[in-house]
Short mmCIF file of C-alpha atoms in Angstrom, two decimals:
data_model
loop_
_atom_site.label_atom_id
_atom_site.label_comp_id
_atom_site.label_asym_id
_atom_site.label_seq_id
_atom_site.Cartn_x
_atom_site.Cartn_y
_atom_site.Cartn_z
CA UNK A 1 -28.72 17.07 34.97
CA UNK A 2 -25.96 14.49 35.39
CA UNK A 3 -22.46 15.91 34.90
CA UNK A 4 -19.91 14.11 32.74
CA UNK A 5 -17.63 13.58 35.72
CA UNK A 6 -20.45 11.78 37.51
CA UNK A 7 -20.92 9.15 34.81
CA UNK A 8 -19.55 5.64 35.37
CA UNK A 9 -16.40 4.64 33.49
CA UNK A 10 -18.26 2.22 31.23
CA UNK A 11 -20.67 4.88 29.96
CA UNK A 12 -17.91 7.41 29.38
CA UNK A 13 -16.05 4.88 27.24
CA UNK A 14 -19.19 4.12 25.24
CA UNK A 15 -19.62 7.82 24.48
CA UNK A 16 -15.97 8.35 23.57
CA UNK A 17 -15.83 5.26 21.36
CA UNK A 18 -18.90 6.44 19.48
CA UNK A 19 -17.50 9.92 18.89
CA UNK A 20 -14.07 8.55 17.94
CA UNK A 21 -15.40 5.87 15.58
CA UNK A 22 -12.78 5.33 12.88
CA UNK A 23 -14.06 6.46 9.49
CA UNK A 24 -11.22 4.75 7.61
CA UNK A 25 -11.14 4.73 3.83
CA UNK A 26 -14.88 4.25 3.55
CA UNK A 27 -15.97 3.76 -0.05
CA UNK A 28 -13.02 5.66 -1.50
CA UNK A 29 -11.64 3.76 -4.54
CA UNK A 30 -8.24 2.23 -3.99
CA UNK A 31 -6.50 4.48 -6.53
CA UNK A 32 -7.25 7.44 -4.23
CA UNK A 33 -5.95 5.90 -1.01
CA UNK A 34 -2.49 7.41 -1.40
CA UNK A 35 -3.97 10.92 -1.49
CA UNK A 36 -5.90 10.11 1.68
CA UNK A 37 -2.70 9.40 3.61
CA UNK A 38 -1.06 12.54 2.23
CA UNK A 39 -3.96 14.65 3.44
CA UNK A 40 -3.89 12.96 6.83
CA UNK A 41 -0.34 14.08 7.62
CA UNK A 42 -0.72 17.57 6.14
CA UNK A 43 -4.03 18.63 7.62
CA UNK A 44 -4.65 19.71 11.17
CA UNK A 45 -5.83 16.91 13.42
CA UNK A 46 -9.59 16.33 13.48
CA UNK A 47 -11.61 18.19 16.06
CA UNK A 48 -12.62 14.97 17.82
CA UNK A 49 -8.93 14.23 18.47
CA UNK A 50 -8.46 17.67 19.99
CA UNK A 51 -11.57 17.16 22.10
CA UNK A 52 -10.33 13.78 23.29
CA UNK A 53 -6.97 15.25 24.31
CA UNK A 54 -8.70 18.03 26.24
CA UNK A 55 -10.94 15.50 27.91
CA UNK A 56 -8.26 13.07 28.99
CA UNK A 57 -6.28 15.93 30.55
CA UNK A 58 -9.22 16.98 32.72
CA UNK A 59 -8.26 14.75 35.63
CA UNK A 60 -6.13 11.79 36.60
CA UNK A 61 -9.22 9.60 36.38
CA UNK A 62 -9.90 10.64 32.79
CA UNK A 63 -6.24 10.28 31.89
CA UNK A 64 -6.20 6.73 33.19
CA UNK A 65 -9.48 5.95 31.49
CA UNK A 66 -8.91 7.52 28.07
CA UNK A 67 -5.21 7.23 27.34
CA UNK A 68 -5.82 3.97 25.47
CA UNK A 69 -8.30 5.75 23.19
CA UNK A 70 -5.94 8.66 22.64
CA UNK A 71 -2.94 6.55 21.66
CA UNK A 72 -4.72 3.70 19.88
CA UNK A 73 -4.50 5.26 16.40
CA UNK A 74 -1.55 7.59 15.85
CA UNK A 75 -1.16 10.02 12.95
CA UNK A 76 2.06 12.02 12.94
CA UNK A 77 1.36 15.24 11.11
CA UNK A 78 3.74 17.42 9.19
CA UNK A 79 3.80 21.08 10.10
CA UNK A 80 5.97 24.11 9.55
CA UNK A 81 8.61 22.49 11.75
CA UNK A 82 8.72 19.27 9.75
CA UNK A 83 9.03 16.27 12.06
CA UNK A 84 9.00 17.99 15.42
CA UNK A 85 5.64 16.30 16.15
CA UNK A 86 7.36 12.96 15.62
CA UNK A 87 10.17 13.92 17.99
CA UNK A 88 7.67 14.91 20.66
CA UNK A 89 5.77 11.65 20.26
CA UNK A 90 8.94 9.59 20.52
CA UNK A 91 9.98 11.43 23.68
CA UNK A 92 6.57 10.78 25.22
CA UNK A 93 6.73 7.08 24.38
CA UNK A 94 10.27 6.88 25.71
CA UNK A 95 9.34 8.61 28.96
CA UNK A 96 6.15 6.55 29.35
CA UNK A 97 6.89 3.20 27.67
CA UNK A 98 3.65 1.73 29.02
CA UNK A 99 1.83 3.82 26.38
CA UNK A 100 3.40 1.77 23.58
CA UNK A 101 1.08 -1.16 24.24
CA UNK A 102 -1.97 0.97 23.42
CA UNK A 103 -0.90 1.76 19.84
CA UNK A 104 -2.65 -0.40 17.23
CA UNK A 105 -2.05 1.72 14.13
CA UNK A 106 0.20 4.58 13.08
CA UNK A 107 0.69 6.87 10.07
CA UNK A 108 4.26 8.16 9.98
CA UNK A 109 6.04 10.36 7.40
CA UNK A 110 9.67 9.52 6.70
CA UNK A 111 11.79 12.63 6.19
CA UNK A 112 15.29 11.50 7.19
CA UNK A 113 15.81 7.74 7.49
CA UNK A 114 14.19 4.48 8.51
CA UNK A 115 14.64 5.52 12.13
CA UNK A 116 11.72 7.90 11.68
CA UNK A 117 9.46 4.84 11.75
CA UNK A 118 11.68 2.00 12.99
CA UNK A 119 10.40 1.97 16.58
CA UNK A 120 6.76 1.64 15.48
CA UNK A 121 7.43 -1.81 14.04
CA UNK A 122 8.05 -3.22 17.51
CA UNK A 123 5.22 -1.91 19.67
CA UNK A 124 3.60 -5.08 21.04
CA UNK A 125 0.07 -4.51 19.69
CA UNK A 126 0.92 -2.69 16.48
CA UNK A 127 -1.24 -4.05 13.66
CA UNK A 128 -1.37 -1.44 10.89
CA UNK A 129 1.64 0.71 10.04
CA UNK A 130 1.53 3.34 7.29
CA UNK A 131 4.82 4.90 6.16
CA UNK A 132 4.99 7.82 3.75
CA UNK A 133 7.92 8.65 1.47
CA UNK A 134 10.49 6.04 2.44
CA UNK A 135 13.15 6.76 -0.21
CA UNK A 136 16.28 4.78 0.71
CA UNK A 137 18.41 4.24 -2.40
CA UNK A 138 21.15 2.10 -0.89
CA UNK A 139 21.00 -1.13 1.13
CA UNK A 140 20.35 -0.37 4.79
CA UNK A 141 23.48 -0.49 6.90
CA UNK A 142 23.41 -3.30 9.42
CA UNK A 143 25.04 -1.18 12.12
CA UNK A 144 22.18 -1.89 14.52
CA UNK A 145 21.91 -5.56 13.63
CA UNK A 146 18.83 -5.12 11.43
CA UNK A 147 18.93 -8.76 10.34
CA UNK A 148 18.09 -9.90 13.84
CA UNK A 149 14.62 -8.35 13.45
CA UNK A 150 13.53 -10.52 10.53
CA UNK A 151 10.13 -12.02 11.30
CA UNK A 152 9.88 -10.34 14.72
CA UNK A 153 7.34 -7.54 14.16
CA UNK A 154 3.63 -7.99 15.03
CA UNK A 155 2.59 -5.74 12.12
CA UNK A 156 0.04 -7.51 9.89
CA UNK A 157 -0.94 -4.60 7.60
CA UNK A 158 1.63 -2.31 5.99
CA UNK A 159 0.98 0.73 3.81
CA UNK A 160 4.02 2.08 1.96
CA UNK A 161 2.82 5.31 0.38
CA UNK A 162 4.87 7.30 -2.16
CA UNK A 163 7.61 4.74 -1.56
CA UNK A 164 10.77 5.15 -3.62
CA UNK A 165 13.01 2.80 -1.63
CA UNK A 166 15.18 0.59 -3.82
CA UNK A 167 15.04 -3.19 -3.77
CA UNK A 168 17.48 -3.98 -0.96
CA UNK A 169 16.09 -1.39 1.46
CA UNK A 170 12.51 -2.31 0.60
CA UNK A 171 13.24 -6.00 1.14
CA UNK A 172 14.63 -5.23 4.59
CA UNK A 173 11.53 -3.50 5.95
CA UNK A 174 9.25 -6.09 4.34
CA UNK A 175 11.14 -8.89 6.07
CA UNK A 176 10.40 -7.66 9.60
CA UNK A 177 6.70 -8.62 9.98
CA UNK A 178 6.23 -12.15 11.25
CA UNK A 179 3.25 -12.74 8.95
CA UNK A 180 2.20 -9.81 6.78
CA UNK A 181 -1.40 -10.17 5.62
CA UNK A 182 -2.17 -6.81 3.97
CA UNK A 183 0.16 -4.64 1.90
CA UNK A 184 -0.44 -1.41 0.00
CA UNK A 185 2.64 -0.53 -2.03
CA UNK A 186 2.35 2.88 -3.70
CA UNK A 187 5.56 3.05 -5.69
CA UNK A 188 7.49 6.17 -6.66
CA UNK A 189 9.06 4.57 -9.71
CA UNK A 190 10.97 7.69 -10.69
CA UNK A 191 13.14 7.34 -7.58
CA UNK A 192 14.70 4.22 -9.13
CA UNK A 193 15.85 6.07 -12.24
CA UNK A 194 18.80 8.39 -12.65
CA UNK A 195 22.52 7.86 -12.07
CA UNK A 196 24.03 6.76 -8.77
CA UNK A 197 27.76 6.43 -8.17
CA UNK A 198 28.38 7.05 -11.88
CA UNK A 199 26.19 4.07 -12.80
CA UNK A 200 22.75 4.24 -14.41
CA UNK A 201 19.83 3.35 -12.15
CA UNK A 202 18.34 -0.11 -12.61
CA UNK A 203 14.80 1.17 -13.03
CA UNK A 204 11.78 -0.16 -11.19
CA UNK A 205 10.41 -3.56 -12.21
CA UNK A 206 7.60 -5.78 -11.02
CA UNK A 207 10.10 -8.62 -10.62
CA UNK A 208 12.21 -6.58 -8.20
CA UNK A 209 9.15 -5.84 -6.08
CA UNK A 210 8.10 -9.49 -6.01
CA UNK A 211 11.59 -10.48 -4.86
CA UNK A 212 11.26 -8.17 -1.86
CA UNK A 213 8.07 -10.00 -0.86
CA UNK A 214 9.53 -13.50 -0.67
CA UNK A 215 9.28 -13.76 3.16
CA UNK A 216 5.55 -12.95 3.00
CA UNK A 217 4.50 -15.18 0.09
CA UNK A 218 2.65 -17.64 2.30
CA UNK A 219 0.82 -15.13 4.49
CA UNK A 220 -0.15 -12.19 2.26
CA UNK A 221 -3.92 -12.08 1.72
CA UNK A 222 -4.45 -8.59 0.28
CA UNK A 223 -2.15 -6.71 -2.07
CA UNK A 224 -2.74 -3.20 -3.40
CA UNK A 225 -0.22 -2.02 -6.00
CA UNK A 226 -0.50 1.61 -7.10
CA UNK A 227 1.60 4.60 -8.06
CA UNK A 228 1.12 8.37 -7.71
CA UNK A 229 -0.69 10.16 -10.50
CA UNK A 230 1.43 10.35 -13.64
CA UNK A 231 3.44 13.51 -14.15
CA UNK A 232 5.12 12.20 -17.27
CA UNK A 233 4.96 9.11 -19.45
CA UNK A 234 7.30 6.15 -19.57
CA UNK A 235 7.77 5.40 -15.89
CA UNK A 236 7.09 1.72 -16.44
CA UNK A 237 6.73 -0.42 -19.50
CA UNK A 238 8.18 -3.79 -18.65
CA UNK A 239 7.13 -7.38 -17.98
CA UNK A 240 3.93 -7.90 -15.98
CA UNK A 241 3.91 -8.85 -12.32
CA UNK A 242 3.88 -12.54 -11.43
CA UNK A 243 1.99 -13.51 -8.27
CA UNK A 244 1.40 -17.20 -8.97
CA UNK A 245 3.26 -18.36 -5.88
CA UNK A 246 1.34 -16.17 -3.41
CA UNK A 247 -0.83 -19.03 -2.24
CA UNK A 248 -2.81 -17.07 0.39
CA UNK A 249 -3.63 -14.05 -1.78
CA UNK A 250 -7.38 -13.55 -2.12
CA UNK A 251 -7.68 -9.82 -2.93
CA UNK A 252 -5.64 -7.95 -5.53
CA UNK A 253 -6.03 -4.24 -6.29
CA UNK A 254 -3.70 -3.25 -9.07
CA UNK A 255 -3.05 -0.79 -11.85
CA UNK A 256 -3.43 -2.28 -15.30
CA UNK A 257 0.10 -1.28 -16.26
CA UNK A 258 1.44 -3.66 -13.60
CA UNK A 259 -1.06 -6.43 -14.27
CA UNK A 260 -0.31 -6.68 -17.99
CA UNK A 261 2.88 -4.70 -18.55
CA UNK A 262 4.28 -4.90 -22.04
CA UNK A 263 3.24 -8.55 -22.37
CA UNK A 264 0.27 -10.01 -24.21
CA UNK A 265 -2.79 -9.08 -22.10
CA UNK A 266 -4.49 -12.32 -23.16
CA UNK A 267 -1.87 -14.13 -21.05
CA UNK A 268 -2.22 -12.00 -17.89
CA UNK A 269 -4.19 -14.77 -16.16
CA UNK A 270 -1.00 -16.85 -16.00
CA UNK A 271 0.46 -14.51 -13.38
CA UNK A 272 -2.47 -14.65 -10.96
CA UNK A 273 -2.66 -17.06 -7.99
CA UNK A 274 -5.31 -19.79 -7.87
CA UNK A 275 -6.46 -18.49 -4.49
CA UNK A 276 -7.62 -15.14 -5.91
CA UNK A 277 -11.23 -14.17 -5.15
CA UNK A 278 -11.45 -10.42 -5.82
CA UNK A 279 -9.65 -8.44 -8.52
CA UNK A 280 -9.78 -4.65 -8.83
CA UNK A 281 -8.08 -2.87 -11.73
CA UNK A 282 -7.47 0.78 -12.55
CA UNK A 283 -6.25 2.19 -15.87
CA UNK A 284 -4.13 5.18 -14.88
CA UNK A 285 -2.38 5.55 -18.26
CA UNK A 286 -5.26 5.48 -20.71
CA UNK A 287 -3.07 7.03 -23.40
CA UNK A 288 -1.13 3.77 -23.36
CA UNK A 289 -3.97 1.28 -22.85
CA UNK A 290 -7.72 1.67 -22.64
CA UNK A 291 -10.31 -0.71 -21.32
CA UNK A 292 -12.24 -0.54 -24.58
CA UNK A 293 -9.27 -1.92 -26.54
CA UNK A 294 -7.98 -4.33 -23.91
CA UNK A 295 -8.22 -8.13 -24.16
CA UNK A 296 -7.03 -9.35 -20.74
CA UNK A 297 -10.60 -10.05 -19.63
CA UNK A 298 -11.19 -12.42 -22.55
CA UNK A 299 -8.11 -14.46 -21.72
CA UNK A 300 -9.08 -14.60 -18.08
CA UNK A 301 -12.58 -15.86 -18.90
CA UNK A 302 -11.25 -18.65 -21.10
CA UNK A 303 -8.92 -19.96 -18.39
CA UNK A 304 -10.85 -19.09 -15.23
CA UNK A 305 -12.44 -22.47 -14.49
CA UNK A 306 -9.18 -24.38 -14.50
CA UNK A 307 -6.75 -21.77 -13.21
CA UNK A 308 -8.77 -19.26 -11.14
CA UNK A 309 -11.55 -21.36 -9.62
CA UNK A 310 -12.18 -19.03 -6.65
CA UNK A 311 -12.38 -15.75 -8.57
CA UNK A 312 -15.84 -14.26 -8.06
CA UNK A 313 -15.60 -10.51 -8.61
CA UNK A 314 -13.78 -8.14 -10.96
CA UNK A 315 -14.01 -4.36 -10.63
CA UNK A 316 -12.54 -2.08 -13.28
CA UNK A 317 -12.23 1.71 -13.36
CA UNK A 318 -10.83 3.98 -16.05
CA UNK A 319 -10.96 7.74 -16.69
CA UNK A 320 -11.52 7.07 -20.40
CA UNK A 321 -14.77 7.89 -22.13
CA UNK A 322 -16.07 5.88 -25.08
CA UNK A 323 -17.17 7.30 -28.41
CA UNK A 324 -20.61 6.26 -29.60
CA UNK A 325 -20.26 6.01 -33.39
CA UNK A 326 -24.00 5.71 -33.97
CA UNK A 327 -24.90 8.85 -32.02
CA UNK A 328 -21.63 10.60 -32.90
CA UNK A 329 -21.05 11.62 -29.31
CA UNK A 330 -19.27 10.37 -26.23
CA UNK A 331 -21.17 7.98 -24.02
CA UNK A 332 -21.98 9.35 -20.57
CA UNK A 333 -19.60 8.54 -17.75
CA UNK A 334 -20.66 5.84 -15.36
CA UNK A 335 -21.25 2.13 -15.30
CA UNK A 336 -20.46 0.21 -18.48
CA UNK A 337 -22.77 -2.60 -19.51
CA UNK A 338 -21.15 -5.61 -21.22
CA UNK A 339 -22.56 -6.72 -24.58
CA UNK A 340 -24.84 -9.79 -24.41
CA UNK A 341 -22.20 -12.39 -25.44
CA UNK A 342 -19.80 -11.18 -22.76
CA UNK A 343 -22.56 -10.93 -20.17
CA UNK A 344 -23.51 -14.54 -20.93
CA UNK A 345 -19.88 -15.71 -20.61
CA UNK A 346 -19.57 -13.92 -17.27
CA UNK A 347 -22.73 -15.59 -16.00
CA UNK A 348 -21.50 -19.03 -17.00
CA UNK A 349 -18.16 -18.36 -15.30
CA UNK A 350 -19.86 -17.14 -12.11
CA UNK A 351 -18.12 -13.77 -12.33
CA UNK A 352 -19.57 -10.46 -11.18
CA UNK A 353 -18.15 -7.62 -13.30
CA UNK A 354 -18.40 -3.93 -12.45
CA UNK A 355 -16.86 -1.42 -14.87
CA UNK A 356 -16.86 2.33 -14.24
CA UNK A 357 -15.69 4.60 -17.08
CA UNK A 358 -15.09 8.32 -17.17
CA UNK A 359 -14.53 8.44 -13.43
#
């Protein structure tokens, strides 16, 4: 039988790449992505990662051959010693700077300051950077000349999970990518409230978030806007988000509370860009608004042809369950079928609609 050490380099890489195949988010709905990142940094590393580390330490040949695989996708985990794993990783990358070029993606928790994740922005082949719990309340000090980094990072996909950073700090880290294409912003709105320096907090708004995105308006193709599961009511009830000027945006995943806000839902279409192709919506506060009572879809259908010519698919999910008055019982959870008039209007508009209730 052929031993592993006797295999040619090409075959070893084929085997390793197969075993290490990135599972990613799979079919997980977008409103659960934040939990996925939280689990990633809290759980022990997958067995295949441990196996890969053991394998690439077998010999100098394996180290040379497999170090790219080992460092390609980094996940810094939290343990009983907080960010010691991050410190160890930074020391390794400082001692062996040639490893930096292998890193394509990283998941990094922020426990102290932006310098927990700052260096990851600048690795030459970094594409996807995920940062958890960035909570800066004040504008970032420019002691290190942070303004000189505007538009210099190769990062094209940024995931800001459980992010409570206020407008100025958020705008700073969003200005660094040269051309951001994908953004998941999972906002901790409660971090904007309270009293700071004897002055009331401004409170989170969609407008403040959009202002932070000005440098990326022409490049952003996918935007996911979520928030952690509600622990109390009233975190946001303001004007809807306005994305009209995001001319490259084709995919929008958004919570209904941000899409419609306190405004007339019939007018929500006005805030969407003409380039939009896919729209996914989640009702996380069904005590405030339910799909059954909502009217945003009707307004969108009326104005789609002229204002949203590229829109082809709408997906909606809500935990609500609908009462069947005729049967005097709740309808079963699952896919909702539109009534014939709405189904006909959707067909004429060329829109595919998928609604899941009671999820």
